XYZ file of C-alpha atoms in Angstrom:
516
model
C -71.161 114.635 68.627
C -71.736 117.869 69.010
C -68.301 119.010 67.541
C -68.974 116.771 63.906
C -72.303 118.389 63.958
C -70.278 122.320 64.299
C -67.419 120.934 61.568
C -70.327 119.978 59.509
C -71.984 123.646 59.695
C -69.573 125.836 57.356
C -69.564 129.210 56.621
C -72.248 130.421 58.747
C -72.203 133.462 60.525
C -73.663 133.865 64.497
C -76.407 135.561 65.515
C -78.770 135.469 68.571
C -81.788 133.418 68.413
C -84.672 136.000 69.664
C -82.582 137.823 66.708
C -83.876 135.066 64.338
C -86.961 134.502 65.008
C -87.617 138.211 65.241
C -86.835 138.720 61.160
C -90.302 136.650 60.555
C -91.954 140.193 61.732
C -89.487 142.751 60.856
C -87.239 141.832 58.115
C -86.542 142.001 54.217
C -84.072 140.977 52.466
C -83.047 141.722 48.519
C -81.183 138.816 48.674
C -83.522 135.049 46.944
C -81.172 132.186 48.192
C -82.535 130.533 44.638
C -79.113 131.554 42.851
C -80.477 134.980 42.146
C -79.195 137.897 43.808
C -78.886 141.510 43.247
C -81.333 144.820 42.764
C -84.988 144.238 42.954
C -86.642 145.570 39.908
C -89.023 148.725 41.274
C -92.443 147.766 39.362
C -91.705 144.562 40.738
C -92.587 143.481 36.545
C -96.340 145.004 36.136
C -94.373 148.112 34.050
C -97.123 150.458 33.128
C -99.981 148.653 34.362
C -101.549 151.222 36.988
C -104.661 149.101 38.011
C -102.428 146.339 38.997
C -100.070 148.065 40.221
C -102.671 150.042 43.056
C -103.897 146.324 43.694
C -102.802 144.847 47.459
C -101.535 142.055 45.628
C -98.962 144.199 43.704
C -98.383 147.405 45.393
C -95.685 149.856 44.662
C -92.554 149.928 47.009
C -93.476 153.107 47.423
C -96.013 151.613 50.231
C -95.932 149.306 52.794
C -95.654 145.577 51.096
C -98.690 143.354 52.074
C -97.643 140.201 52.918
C -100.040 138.551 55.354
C -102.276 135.846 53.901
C -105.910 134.970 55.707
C -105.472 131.245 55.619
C -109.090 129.738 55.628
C -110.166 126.339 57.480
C -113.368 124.651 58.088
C -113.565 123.092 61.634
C -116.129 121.373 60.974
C -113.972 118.934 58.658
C -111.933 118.164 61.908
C -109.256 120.457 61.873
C -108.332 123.413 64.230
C -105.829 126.881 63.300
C -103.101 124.673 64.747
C -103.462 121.335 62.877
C -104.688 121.246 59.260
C -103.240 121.431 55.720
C -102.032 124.869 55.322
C -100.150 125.015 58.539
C -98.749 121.837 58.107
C -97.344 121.717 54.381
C -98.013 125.099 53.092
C -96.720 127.673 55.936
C -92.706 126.914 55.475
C -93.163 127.773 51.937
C -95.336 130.958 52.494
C -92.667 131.715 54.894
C -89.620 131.327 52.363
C -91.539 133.535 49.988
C -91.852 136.425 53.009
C -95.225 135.517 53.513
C -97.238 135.609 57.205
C -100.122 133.349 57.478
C -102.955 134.372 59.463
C -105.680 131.645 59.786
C -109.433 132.121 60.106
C -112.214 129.462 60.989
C -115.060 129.837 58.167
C -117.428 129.350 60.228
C -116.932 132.535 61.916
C -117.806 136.010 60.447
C -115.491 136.690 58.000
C -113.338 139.967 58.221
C -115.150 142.825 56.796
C -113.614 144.408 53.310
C -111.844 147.203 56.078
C -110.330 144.289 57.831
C -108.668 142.956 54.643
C -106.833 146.248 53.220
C -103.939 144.110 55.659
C -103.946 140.867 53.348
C -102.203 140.247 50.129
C -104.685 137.571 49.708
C -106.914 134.589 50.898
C -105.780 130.508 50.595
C -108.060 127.747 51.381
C -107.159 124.185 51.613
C -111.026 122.536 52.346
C -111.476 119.221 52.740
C -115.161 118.602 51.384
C -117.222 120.688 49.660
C -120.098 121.593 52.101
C -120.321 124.862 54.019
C -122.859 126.083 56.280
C -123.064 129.722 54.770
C -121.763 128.694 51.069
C -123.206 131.235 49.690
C -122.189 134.665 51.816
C -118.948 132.948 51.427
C -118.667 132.784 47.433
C -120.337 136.303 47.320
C -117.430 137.193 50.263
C -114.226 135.660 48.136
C -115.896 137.937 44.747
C -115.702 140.492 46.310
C -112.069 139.967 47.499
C -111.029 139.646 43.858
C -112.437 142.644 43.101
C -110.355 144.652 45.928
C -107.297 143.040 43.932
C -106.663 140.261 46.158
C -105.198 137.187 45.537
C -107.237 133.882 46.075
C -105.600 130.476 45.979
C -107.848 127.435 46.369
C -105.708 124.158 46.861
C -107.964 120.898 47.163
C -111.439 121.008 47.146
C -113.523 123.572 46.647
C -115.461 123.777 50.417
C -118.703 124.713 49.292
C -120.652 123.507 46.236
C -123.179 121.413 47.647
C -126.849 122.738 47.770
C -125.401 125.557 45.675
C -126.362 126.825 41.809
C -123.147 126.553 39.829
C -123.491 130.296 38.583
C -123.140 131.297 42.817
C -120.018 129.375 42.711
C -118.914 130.644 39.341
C -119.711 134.073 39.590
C -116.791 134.517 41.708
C -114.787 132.104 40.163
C -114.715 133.905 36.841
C -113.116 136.505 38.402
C -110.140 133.967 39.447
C -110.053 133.363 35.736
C -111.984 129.732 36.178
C -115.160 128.187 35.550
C -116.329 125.181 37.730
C -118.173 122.637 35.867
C -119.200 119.646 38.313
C -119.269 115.753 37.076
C -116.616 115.008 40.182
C -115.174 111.763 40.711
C -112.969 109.958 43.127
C -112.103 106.603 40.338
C -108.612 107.290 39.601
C -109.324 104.388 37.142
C -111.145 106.737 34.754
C -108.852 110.073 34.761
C -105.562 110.376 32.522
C -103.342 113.233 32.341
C -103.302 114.886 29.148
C -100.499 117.558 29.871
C -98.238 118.359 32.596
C -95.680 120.930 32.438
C -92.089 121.318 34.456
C -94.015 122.927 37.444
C -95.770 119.274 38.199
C -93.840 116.300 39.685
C -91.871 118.255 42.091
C -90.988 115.150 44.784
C -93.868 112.950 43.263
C -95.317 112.249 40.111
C -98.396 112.840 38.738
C -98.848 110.344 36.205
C -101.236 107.660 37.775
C -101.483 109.695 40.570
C -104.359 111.494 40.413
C -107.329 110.142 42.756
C -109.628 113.322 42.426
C -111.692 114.922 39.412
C -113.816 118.053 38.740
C -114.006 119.580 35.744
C -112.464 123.098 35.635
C -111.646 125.188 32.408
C -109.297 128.268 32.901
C -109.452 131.331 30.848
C -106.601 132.632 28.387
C -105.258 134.791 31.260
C -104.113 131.833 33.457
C -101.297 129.427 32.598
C -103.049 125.529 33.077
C -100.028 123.102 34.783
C -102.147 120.231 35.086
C -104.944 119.165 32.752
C -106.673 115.811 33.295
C -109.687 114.154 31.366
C -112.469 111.362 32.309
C -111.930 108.539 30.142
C -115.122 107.542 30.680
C -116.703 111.424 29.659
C -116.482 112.387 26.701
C -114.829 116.524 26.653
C -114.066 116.578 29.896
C -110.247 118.103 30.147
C -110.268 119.769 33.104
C -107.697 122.408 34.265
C -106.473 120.748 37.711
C -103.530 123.144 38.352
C -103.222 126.529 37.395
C -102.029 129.860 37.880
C -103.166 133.191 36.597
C -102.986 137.272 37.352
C -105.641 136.785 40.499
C -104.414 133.435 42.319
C -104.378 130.103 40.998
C -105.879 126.832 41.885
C -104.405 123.121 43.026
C -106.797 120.099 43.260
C -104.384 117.768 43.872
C -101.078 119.674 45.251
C -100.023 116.958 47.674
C -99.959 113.283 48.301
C -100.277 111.546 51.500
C -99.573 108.246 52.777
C -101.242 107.468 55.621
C -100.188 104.026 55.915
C -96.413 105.447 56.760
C -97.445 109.232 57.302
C -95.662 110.929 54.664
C -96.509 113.364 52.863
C -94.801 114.614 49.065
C -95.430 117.697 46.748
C -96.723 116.610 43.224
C -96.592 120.614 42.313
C -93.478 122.570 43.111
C -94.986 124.657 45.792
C -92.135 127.317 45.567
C -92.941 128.104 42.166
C -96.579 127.614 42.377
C -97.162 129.965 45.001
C -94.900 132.610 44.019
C -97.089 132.917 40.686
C -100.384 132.568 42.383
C -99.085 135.453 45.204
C -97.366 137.605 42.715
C -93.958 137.349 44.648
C -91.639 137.207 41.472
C -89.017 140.423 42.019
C -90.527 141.400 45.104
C -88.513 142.082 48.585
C -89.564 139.786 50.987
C -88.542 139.388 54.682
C -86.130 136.605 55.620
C -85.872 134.768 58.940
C -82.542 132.710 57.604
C -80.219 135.238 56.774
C -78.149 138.419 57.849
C -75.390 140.300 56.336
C -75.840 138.016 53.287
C -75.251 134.653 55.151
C -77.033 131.907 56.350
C -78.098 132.461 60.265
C -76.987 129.861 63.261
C -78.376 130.015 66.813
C -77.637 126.964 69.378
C -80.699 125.887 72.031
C -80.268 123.769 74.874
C -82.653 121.881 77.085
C -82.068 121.669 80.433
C -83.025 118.024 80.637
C -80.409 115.784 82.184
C -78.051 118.796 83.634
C -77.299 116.217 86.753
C -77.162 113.459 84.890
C -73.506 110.726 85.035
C -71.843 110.111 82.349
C -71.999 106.456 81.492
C -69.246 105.955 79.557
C -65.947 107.034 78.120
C -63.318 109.220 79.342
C -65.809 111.496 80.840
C -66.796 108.925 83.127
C -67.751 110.150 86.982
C -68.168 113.367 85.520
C -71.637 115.526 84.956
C -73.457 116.417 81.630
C -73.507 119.539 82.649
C -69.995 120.224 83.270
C -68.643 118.071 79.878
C -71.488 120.371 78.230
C -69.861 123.444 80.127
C -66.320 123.143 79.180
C -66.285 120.818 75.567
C -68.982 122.215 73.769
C -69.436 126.237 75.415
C -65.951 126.524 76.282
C -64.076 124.964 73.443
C -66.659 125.896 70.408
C -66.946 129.888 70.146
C -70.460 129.957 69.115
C -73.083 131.257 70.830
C -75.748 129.379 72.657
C -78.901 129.784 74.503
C -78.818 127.580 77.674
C -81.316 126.549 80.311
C -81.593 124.932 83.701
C -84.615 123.004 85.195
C -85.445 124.817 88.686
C -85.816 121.070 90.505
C -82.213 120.620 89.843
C -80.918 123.721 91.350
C -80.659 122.381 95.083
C -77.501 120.248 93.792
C -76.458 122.131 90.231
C -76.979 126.072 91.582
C -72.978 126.645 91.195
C -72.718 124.711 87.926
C -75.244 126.316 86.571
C -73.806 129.772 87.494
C -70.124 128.905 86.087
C -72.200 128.208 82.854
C -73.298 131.693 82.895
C -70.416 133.518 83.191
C -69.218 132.145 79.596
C -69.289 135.592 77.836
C -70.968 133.247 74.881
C -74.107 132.013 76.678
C -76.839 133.440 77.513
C -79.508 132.246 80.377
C -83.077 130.564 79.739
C -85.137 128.881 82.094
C -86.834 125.223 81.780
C -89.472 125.301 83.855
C -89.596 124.265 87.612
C -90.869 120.747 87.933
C -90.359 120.166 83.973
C -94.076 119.961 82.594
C -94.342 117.208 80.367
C -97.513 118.107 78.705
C -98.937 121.175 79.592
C -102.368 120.575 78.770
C -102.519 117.634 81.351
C -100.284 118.847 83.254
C -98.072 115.956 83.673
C -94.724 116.490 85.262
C -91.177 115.313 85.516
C -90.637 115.592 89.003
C -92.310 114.956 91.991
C -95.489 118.027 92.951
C -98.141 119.865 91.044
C -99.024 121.643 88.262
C -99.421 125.370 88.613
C -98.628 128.200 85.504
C -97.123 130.184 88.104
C -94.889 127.900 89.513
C -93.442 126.622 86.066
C -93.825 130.369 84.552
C -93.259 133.071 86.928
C -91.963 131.430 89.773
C -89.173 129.867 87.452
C -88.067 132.741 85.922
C -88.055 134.579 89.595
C -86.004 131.550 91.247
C -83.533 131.173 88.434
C -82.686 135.025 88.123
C -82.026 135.145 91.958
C -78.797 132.856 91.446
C -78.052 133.878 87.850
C -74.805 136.183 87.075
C -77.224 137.194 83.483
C -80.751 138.168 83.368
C -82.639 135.455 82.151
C -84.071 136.857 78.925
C -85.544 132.976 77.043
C -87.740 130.387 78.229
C -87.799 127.002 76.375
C -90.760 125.441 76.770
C -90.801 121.800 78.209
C -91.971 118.052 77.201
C -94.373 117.978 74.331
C -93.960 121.848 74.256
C -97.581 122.156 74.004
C -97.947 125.025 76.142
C -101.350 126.855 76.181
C -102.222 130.530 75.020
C -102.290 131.765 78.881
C -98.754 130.148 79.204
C -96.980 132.195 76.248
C -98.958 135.499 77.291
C -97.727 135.239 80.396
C -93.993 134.743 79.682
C -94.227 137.587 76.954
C -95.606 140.062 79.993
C -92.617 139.003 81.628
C -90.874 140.472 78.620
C -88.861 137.240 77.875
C -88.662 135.688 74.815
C -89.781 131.804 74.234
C -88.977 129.088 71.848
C -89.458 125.270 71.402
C -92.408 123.925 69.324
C -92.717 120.942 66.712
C -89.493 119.432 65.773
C -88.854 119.734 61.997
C -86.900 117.216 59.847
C -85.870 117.287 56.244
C -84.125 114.085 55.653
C -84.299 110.249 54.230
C -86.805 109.596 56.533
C -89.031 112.683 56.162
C -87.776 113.683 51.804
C -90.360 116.508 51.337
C -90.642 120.031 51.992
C -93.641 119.225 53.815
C -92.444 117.193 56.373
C -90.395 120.697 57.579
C -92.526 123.059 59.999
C -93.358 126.660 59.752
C -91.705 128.916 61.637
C -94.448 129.421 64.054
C -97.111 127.810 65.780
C -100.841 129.667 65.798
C -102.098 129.523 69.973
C -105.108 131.658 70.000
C -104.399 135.395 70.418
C -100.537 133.689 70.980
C -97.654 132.928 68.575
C -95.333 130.024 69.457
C -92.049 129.883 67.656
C -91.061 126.477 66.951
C -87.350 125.029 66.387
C -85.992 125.159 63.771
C -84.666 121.170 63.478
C -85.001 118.108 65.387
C -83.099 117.377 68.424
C -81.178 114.030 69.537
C -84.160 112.818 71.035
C -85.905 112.359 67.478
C -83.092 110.719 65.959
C -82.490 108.511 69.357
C -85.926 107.306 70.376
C -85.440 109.555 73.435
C -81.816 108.889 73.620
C -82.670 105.342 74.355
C -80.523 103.965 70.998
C -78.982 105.025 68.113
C -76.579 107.341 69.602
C -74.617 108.250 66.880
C -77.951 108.912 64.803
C -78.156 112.710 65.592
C -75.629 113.406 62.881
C -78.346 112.936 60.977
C -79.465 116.318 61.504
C -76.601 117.420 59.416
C -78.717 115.913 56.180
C -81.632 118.928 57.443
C -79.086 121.341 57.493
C -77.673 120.770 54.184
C -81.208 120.058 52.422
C -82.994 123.539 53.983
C -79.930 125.158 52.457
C -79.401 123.949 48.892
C -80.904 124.421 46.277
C -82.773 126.822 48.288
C -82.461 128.333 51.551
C -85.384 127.474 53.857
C -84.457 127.758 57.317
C -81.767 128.642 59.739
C -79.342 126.599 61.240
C -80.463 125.806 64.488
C -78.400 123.324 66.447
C -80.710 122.207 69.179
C -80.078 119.074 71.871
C -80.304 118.223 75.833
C -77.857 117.985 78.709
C -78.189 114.260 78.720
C -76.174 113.859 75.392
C -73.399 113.975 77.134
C -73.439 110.554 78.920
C -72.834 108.820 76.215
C -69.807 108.598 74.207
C -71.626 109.528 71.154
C -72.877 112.460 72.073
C -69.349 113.653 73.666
């Protein structure tokens, strides 16, 4: 299996994985991966415009570009930095555009106008339209548009209850819009009334939209989206837009939450390259180097022990067809780990992994944590940070030929902010988060995850596709289904490049023929 998955990745060019990962903070490109290549034009297209220009939203390349976005969410609707709309659909396209999202609860004080110099802009993605301190926070996103920010506002607005309109419009004008009320949630009464190419992206939006408020944009903006009430008379309402400042999506997405799936009616690419003013600039790029696309290879070191079950390979370890028909025979290079527990039996396979000149050593934990939060394990003992942190990495570089320089986290790799501190004071790096998947199953850009994970003060990077075990249900069936990753690989690729190739799997593929 794992040799079809390597003939089906052409043309790539190796590279480490902390190397990868590491171009999300450090790197540019002048390279798109949209079909356009070449020099970047200087003024980045604001010519003589000097006020722009000396905006944070549109500096100069003669200083530093901002590119860090204060992502807004309300906790009170439910939803925590980790899980709610922006991470979960929005990130992987900030990302693509060079973008860093930085999220904020609005509940808390917001930064002060010193803070922001940082941010390119602000993007909320509310899900009702009552806040606490609704007002501070209207006066707080004026004054951000003043400064030269960019504001995007997808979904509701998140605080017009209990307010005067002219509060909420007084820093919407300077977005370009004017809110107007008379919402409505019958998707009986609304019709669209124009739509241009930027709408129906992987969904359409013709009987479609479920959500109303009346919005009018000024001359400056470019409407996408216009709806009316058929049961109001002049109520066209500008749903979608873009504009000089930001822009504005009311109904960006659709989700099914009978299947949980989720599909762009905008294009999100286009939309929030407009609304960030990202057209012509140089943006960093986590998926490429040298001019072609990256590939790093992660292993878990679940079944290392474990017999192979059928085949020619029969009688034989996983770890030892892993060692010599996947690291030996394929000249890639791979990041490969070990669970501690297994040592007592595996120490000298392990080792004779290590001294391929093409792998290089991450540990797996000691008793294999299977959620970290509850601390449920794989093996027999208790649940200590140190022991699966620390102690690890201490045990496995006592036998190890190579420094151990990764750690992979375990099980639901849902480790908490203490956990990744910890390993990054050990000076390692760490990987493993939520698997992503672009595919017939999952056909939206949404369905594939950001690049990293929000933890508190922490950053977890997550993988960059699924493994076996998503395809398999665990490796329980299915075997020949993780060639289905292949699909992810060719759709984050063309016709634009979102991610990496990242071929990721466990040990255990290896008992079965399918896997071999």
């Amino acid at each position: 299996m794992i040799a079809l998955l390597v003939a089906g990745i052409l043309g790539v060019s190796p590279r480490g994985e902390a190397a990868a990962e590491r171009f999300l903070e450090k790197s540019c490109t002048t390279e798109s991966h949209d079909g356009a290549s070449g020099p970047w034009a200087m003024d980045g297209g604001l010519g003589e415009d000097k006020d722009l220009r000396e905006k944070p939203g549109n500096s100069s390349l003669a200083e530093p570009e901002a590119r860090e976005i204060l992502c807004l969410y309300d906790s009170t609707d439910g939803v925590t930095a980790e899980r709610n709309e922006i991470h979960l659909y929005a990130e992987v396209v900030l990302n693509h555009l060079g973008l860093v999202a930085r999220y904020r609860d609005v509940n808390q004080p917001l930064p002060s106008d010193e803070d922001m110099r940082r941010y390119r802009g602000v993007l909320t993605w509310f899900q009702d339209t009552s806040m606490t301190h609704g007002a501070d926070y209207w006066e707080w996103i004026g004054r951000q548009l003043e400064a030269g920010r960019r504001v995007v506002i997808l979904g509701l607005l998140g605080a017009t209850v209990g307010l005067r309109r002219d509060v909420v419009n007084e820093a919407l004008g300077k977005l370009g819009l004017t809110y107007g009320g008379d919402e409505t949630l019958n998707p009986t009464v609304l019709e669209v009334t124009y739509q241009d190419a930027l709408m129906d992206f992987e969904r359409g939006v013709e009987g479609g939209v479920g959500v109303y408020l009346r919005m009018k944009a000024d001359a400056k903006c470019t409407v996408h989206l216009r709806v009316r009430r058929t049961d109001m008379p002049d109520s066209a309402s500008d749903l979608v837009v873009t504009g000089p400042r930001g822009g504005f999506a009311l109904v960006p997405i659709h989700y099914d939450p009978y299947i949980r799936r989720s599909q762009w009616r905008m294009d999100p690419l286009a939309f929030f390259e407009r609304a960030f003013g990202m057209a012509g600039r140089p943006r960093m790029d986590l998926t490429t180097a040298m001019g072609r696309r990256i590939f790093f290879c992660h292993v878990d070191g679940d079944g290392f022990l474990n017999g192979v079950r059928q085949g020619p390979n029969v009688g034989r370890l996983a770890g030892e067809v892993i060692r010599d028909e996947f690291f030996r025979a394929i000249d890639l290079p791979a990041t490969a780990s070990v669970i501690v527990a297994e040592l007592e039996q595996g120490a000298e396979l392990w080792r004779s992994i290590l001294e391929l000149p093409n792998v290089e050593a991450a540990a797996h934990g000691d008793l294999h944590p299977l959620d970290w939060e509850v601390g449920t394990l794989s093996y027999p003992g208790s649940f200590s940070l140190e022991r699966e942190l620390e102690a690890a990495v201490r045990r496995l570089g006592e036998i190890s030929p190579k420094p151990i320089r990764v750690y992979l986290w375990t099980g639901a790799c849902n480790p908490p902010e203490e956990a990744i501190l910890r390993i990054e004071r050990l000076g390692l790096e760490h990987f493993n988060g939520r698997p992503s998947a672009f595919d017939r199953r999952y056909p939206s850009v949404s369905s594939y995850r950001s690049a990293t994970l929000p933890c508190g003060r922490a950053l977890q990077f997550n993988s960059r596709a699924a493994a076996e075990n998503y395809y398999t249900d665990h490796w329980n069936r299915n075997f020949f289904a993780f060639a289905g990753v292949i699909e992810t690989f060719k759709r984050t690729e063309r016709p634009r490049r979102l991610a990496p190739i990242n071929l990721y799997y466990h040990y255990y593929i290896a008992d079965q023929p399918a896997g071999q």
